[in-house]
PDB file of C-alpha atoms in Angstrom:
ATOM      1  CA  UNK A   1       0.000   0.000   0.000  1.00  0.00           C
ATOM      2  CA  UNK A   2       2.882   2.355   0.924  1.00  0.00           C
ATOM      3  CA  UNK A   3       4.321   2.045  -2.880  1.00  0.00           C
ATOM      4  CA  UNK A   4       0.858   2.605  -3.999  1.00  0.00           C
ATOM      5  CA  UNK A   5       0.283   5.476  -2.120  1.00  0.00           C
ATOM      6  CA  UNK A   6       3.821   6.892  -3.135  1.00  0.00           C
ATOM      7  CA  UNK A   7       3.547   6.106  -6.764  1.00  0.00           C
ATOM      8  CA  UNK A   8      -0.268   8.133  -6.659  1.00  0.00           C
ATOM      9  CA  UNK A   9       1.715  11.026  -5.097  1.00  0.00           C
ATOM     10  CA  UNK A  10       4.426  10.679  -7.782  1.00  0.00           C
ATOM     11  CA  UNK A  11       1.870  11.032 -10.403  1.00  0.00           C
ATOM     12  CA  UNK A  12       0.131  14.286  -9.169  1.00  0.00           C
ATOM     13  CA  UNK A  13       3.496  15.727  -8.521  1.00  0.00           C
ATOM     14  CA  UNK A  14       4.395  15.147 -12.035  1.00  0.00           C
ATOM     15  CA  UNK A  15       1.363  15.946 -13.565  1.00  0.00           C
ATOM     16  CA  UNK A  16       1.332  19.502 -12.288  1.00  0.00           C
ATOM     17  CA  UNK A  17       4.815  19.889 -13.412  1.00  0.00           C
ATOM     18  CA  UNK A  18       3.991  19.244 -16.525  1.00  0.00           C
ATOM     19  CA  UNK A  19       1.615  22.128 -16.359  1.00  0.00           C
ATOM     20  CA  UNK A  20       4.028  23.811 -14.550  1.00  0.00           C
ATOM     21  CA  UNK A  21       6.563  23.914 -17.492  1.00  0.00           C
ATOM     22  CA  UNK A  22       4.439  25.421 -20.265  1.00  0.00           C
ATOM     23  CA  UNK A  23       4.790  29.162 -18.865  1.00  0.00           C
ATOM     24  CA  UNK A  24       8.525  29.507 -18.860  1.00  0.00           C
ATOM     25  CA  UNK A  25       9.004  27.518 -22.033  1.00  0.00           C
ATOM     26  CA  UNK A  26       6.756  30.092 -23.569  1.00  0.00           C
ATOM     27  CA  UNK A  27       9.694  32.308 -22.994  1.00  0.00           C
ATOM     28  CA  UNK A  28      12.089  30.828 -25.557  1.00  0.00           C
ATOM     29  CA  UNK A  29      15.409  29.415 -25.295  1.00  0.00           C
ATOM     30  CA  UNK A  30      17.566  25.766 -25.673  1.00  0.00           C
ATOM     31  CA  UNK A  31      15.497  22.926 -24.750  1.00  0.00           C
ATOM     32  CA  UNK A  32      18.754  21.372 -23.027  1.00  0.00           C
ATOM     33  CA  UNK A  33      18.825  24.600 -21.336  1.00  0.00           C
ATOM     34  CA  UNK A  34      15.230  24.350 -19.882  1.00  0.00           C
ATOM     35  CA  UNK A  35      16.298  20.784 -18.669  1.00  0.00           C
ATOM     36  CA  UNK A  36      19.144  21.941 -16.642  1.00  0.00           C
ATOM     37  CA  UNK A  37      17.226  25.038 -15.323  1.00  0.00           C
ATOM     38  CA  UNK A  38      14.336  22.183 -14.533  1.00  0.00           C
ATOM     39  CA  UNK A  39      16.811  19.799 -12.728  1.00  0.00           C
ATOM     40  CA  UNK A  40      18.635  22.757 -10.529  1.00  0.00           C
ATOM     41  CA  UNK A  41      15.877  23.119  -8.113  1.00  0.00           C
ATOM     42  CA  UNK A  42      14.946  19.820  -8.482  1.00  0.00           C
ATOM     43  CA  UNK A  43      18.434  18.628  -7.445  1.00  0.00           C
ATOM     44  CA  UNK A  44      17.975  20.977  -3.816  1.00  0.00           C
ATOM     45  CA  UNK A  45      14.507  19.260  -3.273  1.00  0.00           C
ATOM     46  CA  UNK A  46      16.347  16.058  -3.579  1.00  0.00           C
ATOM     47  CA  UNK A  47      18.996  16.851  -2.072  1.00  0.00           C
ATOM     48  CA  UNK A  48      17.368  18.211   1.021  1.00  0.00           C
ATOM     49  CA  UNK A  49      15.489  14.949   1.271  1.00  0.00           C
ATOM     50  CA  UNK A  50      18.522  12.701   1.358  1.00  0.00           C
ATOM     51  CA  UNK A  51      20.527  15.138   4.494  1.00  0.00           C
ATOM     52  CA  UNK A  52      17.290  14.630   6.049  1.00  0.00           C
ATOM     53  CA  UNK A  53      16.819  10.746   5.591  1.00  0.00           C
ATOM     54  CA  UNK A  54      21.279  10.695   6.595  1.00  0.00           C
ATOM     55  CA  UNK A  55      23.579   9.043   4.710  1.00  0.00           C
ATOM     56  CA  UNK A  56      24.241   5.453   5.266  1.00  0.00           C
ATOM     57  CA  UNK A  57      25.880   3.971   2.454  1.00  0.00           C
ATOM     58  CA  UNK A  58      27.987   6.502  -0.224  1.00  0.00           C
ATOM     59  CA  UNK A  59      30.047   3.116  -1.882  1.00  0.00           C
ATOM     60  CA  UNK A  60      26.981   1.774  -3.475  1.00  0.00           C
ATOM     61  CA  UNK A  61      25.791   4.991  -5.289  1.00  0.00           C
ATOM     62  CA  UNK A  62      27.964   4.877  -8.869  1.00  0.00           C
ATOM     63  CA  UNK A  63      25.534   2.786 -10.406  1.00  0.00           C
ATOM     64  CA  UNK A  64      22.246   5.343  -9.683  1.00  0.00           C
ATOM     65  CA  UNK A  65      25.396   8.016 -10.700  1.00  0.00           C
ATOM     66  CA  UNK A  66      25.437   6.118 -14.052  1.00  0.00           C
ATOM     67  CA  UNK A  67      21.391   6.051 -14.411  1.00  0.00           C
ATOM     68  CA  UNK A  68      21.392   9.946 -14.409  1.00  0.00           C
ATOM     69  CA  UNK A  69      23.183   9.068 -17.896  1.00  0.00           C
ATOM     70  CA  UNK A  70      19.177   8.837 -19.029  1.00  0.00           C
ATOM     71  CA  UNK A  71      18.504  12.360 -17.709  1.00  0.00           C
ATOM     72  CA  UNK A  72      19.364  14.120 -20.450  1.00  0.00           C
ATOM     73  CA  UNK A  73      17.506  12.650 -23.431  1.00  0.00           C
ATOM     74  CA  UNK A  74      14.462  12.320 -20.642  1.00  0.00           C
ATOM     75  CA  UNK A  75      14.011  16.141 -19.708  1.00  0.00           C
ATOM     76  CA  UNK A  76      14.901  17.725 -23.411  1.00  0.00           C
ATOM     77  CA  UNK A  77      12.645  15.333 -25.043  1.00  0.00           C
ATOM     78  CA  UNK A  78       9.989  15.992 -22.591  1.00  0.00           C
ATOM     79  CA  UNK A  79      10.175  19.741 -22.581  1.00  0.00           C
ATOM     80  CA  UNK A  80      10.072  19.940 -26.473  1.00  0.00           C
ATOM     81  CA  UNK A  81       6.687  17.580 -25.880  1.00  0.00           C
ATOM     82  CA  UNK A  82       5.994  20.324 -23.750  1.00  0.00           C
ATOM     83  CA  UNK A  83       7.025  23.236 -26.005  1.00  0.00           C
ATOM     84  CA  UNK A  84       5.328  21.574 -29.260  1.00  0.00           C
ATOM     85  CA  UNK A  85       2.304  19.661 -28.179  1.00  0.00           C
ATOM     86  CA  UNK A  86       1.416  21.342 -24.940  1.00  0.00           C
ATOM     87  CA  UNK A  87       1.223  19.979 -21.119  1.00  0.00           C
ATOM     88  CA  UNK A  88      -2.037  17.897 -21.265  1.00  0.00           C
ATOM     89  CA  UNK A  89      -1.312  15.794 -25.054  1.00  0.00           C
ATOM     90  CA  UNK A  90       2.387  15.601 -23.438  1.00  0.00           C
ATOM     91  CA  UNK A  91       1.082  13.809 -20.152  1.00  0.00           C
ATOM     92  CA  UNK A  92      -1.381  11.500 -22.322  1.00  0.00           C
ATOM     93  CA  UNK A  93       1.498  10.343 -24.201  1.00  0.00           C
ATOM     94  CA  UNK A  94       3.854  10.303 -20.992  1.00  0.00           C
ATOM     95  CA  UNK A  95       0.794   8.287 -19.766  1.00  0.00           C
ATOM     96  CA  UNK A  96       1.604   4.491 -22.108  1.00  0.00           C
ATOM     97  CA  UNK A  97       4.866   4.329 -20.017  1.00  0.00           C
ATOM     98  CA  UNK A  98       3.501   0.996 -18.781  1.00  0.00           C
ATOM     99  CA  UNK A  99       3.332  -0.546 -22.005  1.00  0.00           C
ATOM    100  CA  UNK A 100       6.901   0.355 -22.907  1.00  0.00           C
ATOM    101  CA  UNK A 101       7.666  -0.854 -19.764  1.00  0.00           C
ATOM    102  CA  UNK A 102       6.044  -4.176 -20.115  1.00  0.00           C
ATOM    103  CA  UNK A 103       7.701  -4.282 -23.547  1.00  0.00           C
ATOM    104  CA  UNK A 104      10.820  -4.196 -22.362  1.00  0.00           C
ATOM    105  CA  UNK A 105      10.091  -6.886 -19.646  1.00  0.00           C
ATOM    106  CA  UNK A 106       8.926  -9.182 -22.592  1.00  0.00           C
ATOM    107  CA  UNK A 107      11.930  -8.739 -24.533  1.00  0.00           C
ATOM    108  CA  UNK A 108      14.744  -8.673 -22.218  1.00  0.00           C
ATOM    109  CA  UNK A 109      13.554 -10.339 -19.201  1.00  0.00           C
ATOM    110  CA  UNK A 110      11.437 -13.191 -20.463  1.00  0.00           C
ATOM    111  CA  UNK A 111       8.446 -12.135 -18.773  1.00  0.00           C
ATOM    112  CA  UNK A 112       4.803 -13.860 -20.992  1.00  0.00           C
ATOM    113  CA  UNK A 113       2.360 -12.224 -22.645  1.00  0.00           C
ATOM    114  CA  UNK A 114      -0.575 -12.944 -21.451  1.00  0.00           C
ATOM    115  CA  UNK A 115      -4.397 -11.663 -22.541  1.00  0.00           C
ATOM    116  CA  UNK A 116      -4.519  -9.068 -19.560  1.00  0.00           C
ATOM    117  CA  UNK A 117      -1.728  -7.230 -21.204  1.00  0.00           C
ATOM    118  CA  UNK A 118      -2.664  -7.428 -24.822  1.00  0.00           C
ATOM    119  CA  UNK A 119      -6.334  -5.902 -23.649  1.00  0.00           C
ATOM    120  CA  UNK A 120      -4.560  -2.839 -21.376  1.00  0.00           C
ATOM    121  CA  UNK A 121      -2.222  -2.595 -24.872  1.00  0.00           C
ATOM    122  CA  UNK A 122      -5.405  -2.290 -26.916  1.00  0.00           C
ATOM    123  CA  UNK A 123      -6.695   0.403 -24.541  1.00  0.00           C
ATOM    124  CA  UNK A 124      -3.419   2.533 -24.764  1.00  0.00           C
ATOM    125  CA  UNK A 125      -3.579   2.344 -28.717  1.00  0.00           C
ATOM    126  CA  UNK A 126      -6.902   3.053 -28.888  1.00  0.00           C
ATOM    127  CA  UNK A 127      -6.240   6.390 -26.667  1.00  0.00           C
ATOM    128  CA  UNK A 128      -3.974   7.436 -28.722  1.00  0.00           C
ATOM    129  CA  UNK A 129      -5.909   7.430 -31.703  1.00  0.00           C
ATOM    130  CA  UNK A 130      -8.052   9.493 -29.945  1.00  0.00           C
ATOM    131  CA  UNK A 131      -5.512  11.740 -29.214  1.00  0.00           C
ATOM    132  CA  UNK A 132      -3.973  11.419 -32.914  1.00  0.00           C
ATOM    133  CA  UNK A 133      -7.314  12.129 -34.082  1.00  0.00           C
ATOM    134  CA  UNK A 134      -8.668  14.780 -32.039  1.00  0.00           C
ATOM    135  CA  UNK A 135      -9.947  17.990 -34.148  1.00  0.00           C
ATOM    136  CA  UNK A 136      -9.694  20.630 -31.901  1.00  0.00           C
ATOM    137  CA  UNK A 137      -6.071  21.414 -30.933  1.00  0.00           C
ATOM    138  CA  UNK A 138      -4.142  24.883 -30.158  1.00  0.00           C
ATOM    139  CA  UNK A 139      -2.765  26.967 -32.457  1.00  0.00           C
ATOM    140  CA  UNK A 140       0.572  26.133 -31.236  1.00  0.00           C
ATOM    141  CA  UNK A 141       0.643  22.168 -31.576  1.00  0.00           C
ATOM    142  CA  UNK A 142       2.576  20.791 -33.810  1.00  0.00           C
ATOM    143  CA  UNK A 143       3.227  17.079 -34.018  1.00  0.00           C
ATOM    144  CA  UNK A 144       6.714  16.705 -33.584  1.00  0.00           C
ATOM    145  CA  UNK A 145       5.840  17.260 -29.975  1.00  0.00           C
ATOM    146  CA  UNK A 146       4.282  14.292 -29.740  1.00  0.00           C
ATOM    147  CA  UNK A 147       7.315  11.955 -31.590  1.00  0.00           C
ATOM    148  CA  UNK A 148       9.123  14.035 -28.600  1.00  0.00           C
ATOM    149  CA  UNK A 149       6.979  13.073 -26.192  1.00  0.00           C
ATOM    150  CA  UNK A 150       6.935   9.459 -27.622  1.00  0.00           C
ATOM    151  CA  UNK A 151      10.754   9.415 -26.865  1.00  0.00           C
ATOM    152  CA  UNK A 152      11.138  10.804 -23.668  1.00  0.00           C
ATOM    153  CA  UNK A 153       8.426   8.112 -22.562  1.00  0.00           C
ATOM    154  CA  UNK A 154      10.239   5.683 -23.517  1.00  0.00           C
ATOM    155  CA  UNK A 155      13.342   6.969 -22.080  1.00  0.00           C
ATOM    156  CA  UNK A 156      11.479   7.177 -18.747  1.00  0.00           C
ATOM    157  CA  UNK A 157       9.917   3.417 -18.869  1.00  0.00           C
ATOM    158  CA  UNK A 158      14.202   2.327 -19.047  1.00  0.00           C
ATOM    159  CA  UNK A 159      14.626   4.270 -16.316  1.00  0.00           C
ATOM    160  CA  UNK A 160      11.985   2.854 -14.186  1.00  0.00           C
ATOM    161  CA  UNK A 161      13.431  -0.695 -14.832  1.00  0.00           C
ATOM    162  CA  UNK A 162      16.549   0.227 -14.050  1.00  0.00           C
ATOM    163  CA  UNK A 163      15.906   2.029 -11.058  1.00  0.00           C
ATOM    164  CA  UNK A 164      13.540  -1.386  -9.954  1.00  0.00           C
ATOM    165  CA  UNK A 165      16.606  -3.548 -10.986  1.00  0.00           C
ATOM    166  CA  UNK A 166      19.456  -1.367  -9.039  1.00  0.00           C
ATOM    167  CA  UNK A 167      16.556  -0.961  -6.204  1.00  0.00           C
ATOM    168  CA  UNK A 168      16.727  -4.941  -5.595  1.00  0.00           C
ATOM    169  CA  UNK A 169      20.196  -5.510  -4.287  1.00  0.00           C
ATOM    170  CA  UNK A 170      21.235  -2.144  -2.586  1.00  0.00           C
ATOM    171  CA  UNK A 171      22.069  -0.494   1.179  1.00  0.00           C
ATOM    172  CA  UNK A 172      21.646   3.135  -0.824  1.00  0.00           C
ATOM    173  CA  UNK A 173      18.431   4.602   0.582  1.00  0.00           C
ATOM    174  CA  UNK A 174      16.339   5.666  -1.600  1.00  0.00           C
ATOM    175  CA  UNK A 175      16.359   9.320  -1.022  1.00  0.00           C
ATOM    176  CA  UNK A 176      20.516   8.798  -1.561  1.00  0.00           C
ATOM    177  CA  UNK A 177      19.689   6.813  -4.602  1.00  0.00           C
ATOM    178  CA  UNK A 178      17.321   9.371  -5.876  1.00  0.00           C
ATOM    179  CA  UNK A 179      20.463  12.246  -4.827  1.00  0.00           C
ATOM    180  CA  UNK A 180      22.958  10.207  -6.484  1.00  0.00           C
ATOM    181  CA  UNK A 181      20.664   9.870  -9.765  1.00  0.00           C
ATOM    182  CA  UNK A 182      20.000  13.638 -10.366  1.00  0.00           C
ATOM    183  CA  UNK A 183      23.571  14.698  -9.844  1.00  0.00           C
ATOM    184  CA  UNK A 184      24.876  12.463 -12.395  1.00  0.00           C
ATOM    185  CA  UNK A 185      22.088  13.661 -14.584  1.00  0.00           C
ATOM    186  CA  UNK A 186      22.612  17.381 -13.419  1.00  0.00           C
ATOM    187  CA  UNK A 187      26.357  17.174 -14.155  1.00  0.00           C
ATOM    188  CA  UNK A 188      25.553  15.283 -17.654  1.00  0.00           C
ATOM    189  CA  UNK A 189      23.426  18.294 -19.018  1.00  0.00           C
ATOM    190  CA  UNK A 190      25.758  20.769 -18.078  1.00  0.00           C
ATOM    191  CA  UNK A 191      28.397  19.166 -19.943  1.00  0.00           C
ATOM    192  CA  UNK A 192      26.295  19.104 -22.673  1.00  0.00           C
ATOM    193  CA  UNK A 193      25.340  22.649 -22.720  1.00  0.00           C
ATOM    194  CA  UNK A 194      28.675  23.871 -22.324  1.00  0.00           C
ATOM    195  CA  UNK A 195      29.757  21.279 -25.177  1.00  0.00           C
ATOM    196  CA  UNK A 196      26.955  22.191 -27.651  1.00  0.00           C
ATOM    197  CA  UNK A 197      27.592  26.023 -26.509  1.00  0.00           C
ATOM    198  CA  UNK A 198      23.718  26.514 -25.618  1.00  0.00           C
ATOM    199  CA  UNK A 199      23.170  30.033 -23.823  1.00  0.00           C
ATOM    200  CA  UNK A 200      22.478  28.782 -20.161  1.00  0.00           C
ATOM    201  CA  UNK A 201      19.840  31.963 -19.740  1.00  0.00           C
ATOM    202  CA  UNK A 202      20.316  31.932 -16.029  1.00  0.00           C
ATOM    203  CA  UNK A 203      17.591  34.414 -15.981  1.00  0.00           C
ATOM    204  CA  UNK A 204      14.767  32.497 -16.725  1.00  0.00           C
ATOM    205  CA  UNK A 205      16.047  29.855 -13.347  1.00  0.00           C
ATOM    206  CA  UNK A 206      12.855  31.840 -11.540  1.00  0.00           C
ATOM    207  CA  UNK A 207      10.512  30.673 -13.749  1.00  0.00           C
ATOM    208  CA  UNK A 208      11.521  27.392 -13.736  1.00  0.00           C
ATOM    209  CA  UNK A 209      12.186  27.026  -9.847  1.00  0.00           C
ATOM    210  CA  UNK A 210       8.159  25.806  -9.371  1.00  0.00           C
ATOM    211  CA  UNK A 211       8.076  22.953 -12.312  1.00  0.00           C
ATOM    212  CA  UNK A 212      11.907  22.147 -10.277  1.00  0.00           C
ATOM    213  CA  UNK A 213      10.897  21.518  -6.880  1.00  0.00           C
ATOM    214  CA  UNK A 214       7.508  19.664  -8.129  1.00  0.00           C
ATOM    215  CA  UNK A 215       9.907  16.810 -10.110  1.00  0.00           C
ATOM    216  CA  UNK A 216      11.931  16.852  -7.419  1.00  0.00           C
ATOM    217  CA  UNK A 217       9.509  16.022  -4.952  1.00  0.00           C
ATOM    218  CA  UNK A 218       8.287  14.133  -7.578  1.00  0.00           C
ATOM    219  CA  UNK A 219      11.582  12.244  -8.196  1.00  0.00           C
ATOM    220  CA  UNK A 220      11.445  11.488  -4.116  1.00  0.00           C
ATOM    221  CA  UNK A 221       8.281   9.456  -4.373  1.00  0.00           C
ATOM    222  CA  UNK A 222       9.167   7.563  -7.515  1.00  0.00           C
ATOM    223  CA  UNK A 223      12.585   5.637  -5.580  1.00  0.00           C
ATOM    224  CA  UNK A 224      10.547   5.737  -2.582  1.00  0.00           C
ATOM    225  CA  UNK A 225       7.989   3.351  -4.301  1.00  0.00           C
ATOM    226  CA  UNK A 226      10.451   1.353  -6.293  1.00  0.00           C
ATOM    227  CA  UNK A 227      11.769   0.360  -2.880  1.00  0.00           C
ATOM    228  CA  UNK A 228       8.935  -0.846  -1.854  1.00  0.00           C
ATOM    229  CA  UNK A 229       6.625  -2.294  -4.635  1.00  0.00           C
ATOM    230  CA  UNK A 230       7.479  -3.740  -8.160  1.00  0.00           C
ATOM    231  CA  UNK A 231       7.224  -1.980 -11.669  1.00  0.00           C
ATOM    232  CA  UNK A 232       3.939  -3.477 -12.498  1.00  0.00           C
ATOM    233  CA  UNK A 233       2.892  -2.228  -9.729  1.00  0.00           C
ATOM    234  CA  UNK A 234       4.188   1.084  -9.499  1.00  0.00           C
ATOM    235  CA  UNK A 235       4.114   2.042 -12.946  1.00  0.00           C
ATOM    236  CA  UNK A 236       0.455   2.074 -13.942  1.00  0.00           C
ATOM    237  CA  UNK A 237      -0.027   4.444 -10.570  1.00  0.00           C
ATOM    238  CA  UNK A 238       2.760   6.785 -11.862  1.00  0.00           C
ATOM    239  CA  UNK A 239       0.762   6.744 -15.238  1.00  0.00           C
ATOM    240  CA  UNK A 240      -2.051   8.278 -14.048  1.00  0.00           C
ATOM    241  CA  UNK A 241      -0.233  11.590 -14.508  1.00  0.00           C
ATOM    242  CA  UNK A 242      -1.835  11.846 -17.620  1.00  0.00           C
ATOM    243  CA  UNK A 243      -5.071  12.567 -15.693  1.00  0.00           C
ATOM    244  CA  UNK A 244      -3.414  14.841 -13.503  1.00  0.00           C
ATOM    245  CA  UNK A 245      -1.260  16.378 -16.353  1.00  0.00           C
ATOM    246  CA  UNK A 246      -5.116  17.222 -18.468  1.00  0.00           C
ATOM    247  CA  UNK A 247      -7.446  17.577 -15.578  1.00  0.00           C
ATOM    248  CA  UNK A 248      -4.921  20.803 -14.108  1.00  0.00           C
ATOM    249  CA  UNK A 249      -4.025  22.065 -17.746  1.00  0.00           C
ATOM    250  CA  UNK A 250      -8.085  22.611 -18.463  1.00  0.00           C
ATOM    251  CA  UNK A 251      -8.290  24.339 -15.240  1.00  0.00           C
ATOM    252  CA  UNK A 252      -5.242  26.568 -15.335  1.00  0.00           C
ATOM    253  CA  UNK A 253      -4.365  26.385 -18.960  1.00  0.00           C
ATOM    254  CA  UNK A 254      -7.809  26.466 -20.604  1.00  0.00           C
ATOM    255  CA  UNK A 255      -6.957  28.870 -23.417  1.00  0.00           C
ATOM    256  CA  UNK A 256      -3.324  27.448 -24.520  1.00  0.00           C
ATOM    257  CA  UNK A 257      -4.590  24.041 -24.349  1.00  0.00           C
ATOM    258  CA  UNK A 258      -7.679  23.389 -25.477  1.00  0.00           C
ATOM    259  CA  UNK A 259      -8.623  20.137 -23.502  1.00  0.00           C
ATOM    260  CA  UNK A 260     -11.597  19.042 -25.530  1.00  0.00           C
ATOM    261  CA  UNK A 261     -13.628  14.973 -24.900  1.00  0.00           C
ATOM    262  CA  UNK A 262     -11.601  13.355 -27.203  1.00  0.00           C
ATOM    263  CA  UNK A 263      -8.294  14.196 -25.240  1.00  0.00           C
ATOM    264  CA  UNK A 264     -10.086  13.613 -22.190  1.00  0.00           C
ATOM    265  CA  UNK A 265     -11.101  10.016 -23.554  1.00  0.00           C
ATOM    266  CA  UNK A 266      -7.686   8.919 -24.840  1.00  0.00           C
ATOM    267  CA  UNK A 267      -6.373  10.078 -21.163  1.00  0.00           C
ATOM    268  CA  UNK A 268      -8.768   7.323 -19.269  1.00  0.00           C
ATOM    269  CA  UNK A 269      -8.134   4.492 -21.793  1.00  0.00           C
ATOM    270  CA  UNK A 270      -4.633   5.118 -21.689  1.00  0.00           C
ATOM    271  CA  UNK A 271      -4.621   5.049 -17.775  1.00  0.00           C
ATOM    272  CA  UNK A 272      -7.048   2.328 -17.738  1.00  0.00           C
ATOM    273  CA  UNK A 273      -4.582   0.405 -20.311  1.00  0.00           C
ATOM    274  CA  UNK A 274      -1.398   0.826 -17.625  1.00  0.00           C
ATOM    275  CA  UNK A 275      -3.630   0.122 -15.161  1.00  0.00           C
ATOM    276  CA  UNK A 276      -4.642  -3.232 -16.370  1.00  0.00           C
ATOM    277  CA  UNK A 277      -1.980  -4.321 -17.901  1.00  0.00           C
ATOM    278  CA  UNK A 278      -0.221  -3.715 -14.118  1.00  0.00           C
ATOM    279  CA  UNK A 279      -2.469  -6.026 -12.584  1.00  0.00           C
ATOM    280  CA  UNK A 280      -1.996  -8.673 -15.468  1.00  0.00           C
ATOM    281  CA  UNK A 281       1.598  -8.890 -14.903  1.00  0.00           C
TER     282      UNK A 281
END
């Protein structure tokens, strides 16, 4: 119950930071550079969390050091979802982690496929036809968001493997973990900027401080429930972001996004989808 719980916080959390980033990446600027201005605050949430938990174990943190290796291609992709296809198509799409997830369980760690999942698959791709087909959209959309979006989500359904896999065998709290996961992600990105000479635009770090400490909070209750329940388990509750992610962008983002039934729809099958296919694994 505690991962459940956890994982249902996680998804809130990251559904109103989705929301979150649309203002300040309204105000221009390198996608890479968002990310890092994203993962500052979110790195002193995180932080904060682990000097409050106390360190127990420092030797066992290189290989959550070496998962942050995913954090780049995870935030740009997801903040040019953002930028391109809004907050609330961004969080539907965010929302078929589970069946990437499951995918990669199939393939890689022999897991069966068994009717449950092929019917919470269905559900998924029948959302996002909905959300492919949907005839009112904003001005703004354009559909390499969504390919974006696509990416990052499958970016973020390795990581949650990963994390479940490194989570099994470990003395690394998960608030260190969590620490030890941003800062090789944080350090990663800055490289990059400073390698692909991207204008840092320290100036916009206000705007992005409240989508920062939301992931990082955020970021808290995702290793907190992968210590304590499985990735079927925890992965169709984090997935219900995408109901979060559309229910908050039609209340605070009515005009930009344009949340109309269709979106709506494809948001319940494709939590309903992760849902079942979590309790068919």
């Amino acid at each position: 119950m505690d991962a459940v719980l956890l994982a249902a916080a996680a998804a809130f959390l990251f559904g109103a930071m989705t929301v979150a980033l649309r203002p300040p990446l309204r105000l221009g600027g390198a996608a890479e550079s968002g990310a890092l201005l994203t993962i500052v605050p979110a790195l002193g949430v995180v932080g904060l969390a682990a000097a409050l938990r106390g360190v127990a174990a420092v030797d066992g943190t290189w290989p959550f050091l070496l998962a942050g290796l995913l954090w780049p291609g995870c935030m740009t992709l997801f903040l040019l979802g953002v930028r391109h296809a809004g907050a609330s198509r961004t969080s539907v799409v965010a929302g078929t982690a589970p069946l990437f997830s499951t995918v990669i369980a199939l393939v890689f760690l022999g897991e069966t496929l068994v009717a449950g999942l092929a019917a919470g698959a269905v559900l998924i791709v029948v959302g996002g036809v909905l959300l492919v087909g949907e005839r009112t959209r904003p001005e703004s959309f354009l559909w390499i968001g969504l390919v974006f979006a696509l990416g990052a989500t499958l970016a973020f359904a390795t990581r949650d493997n990963l994390v479940r896999w490194l989570s099994l065998d470990t003395d690394v709290s998960p608030e260190l973990a969590a620490l030890a996961t941003v800062v090789g992600g944080t350090a990663t990105i800055l490289v990059w900027v400073i390698v692909a000479r991207r204008p840092l635009g320290v100036h916009r770090l206000p705007a992005f401080v409240p989508a920062g400490v939301l992931f990082g909070l955020s970021y808290v209750c995702v290793f907190e429930a992968y210590y304590r329940g499985p990735v079927t388990v925890v992965s169709p509750m984090i997935a219900t972001e995408s109901l979060w992610g559309v229910g908050l962008a039609a209340l605070l983002l009515r005009r930009q996004e344009r949340v109309g039934p269709r979106l709506v729809a494809g948001a319940v099958l494709v939590v309903a989808g992760g849902v079942l296919i979590g309790l068919s694994r």
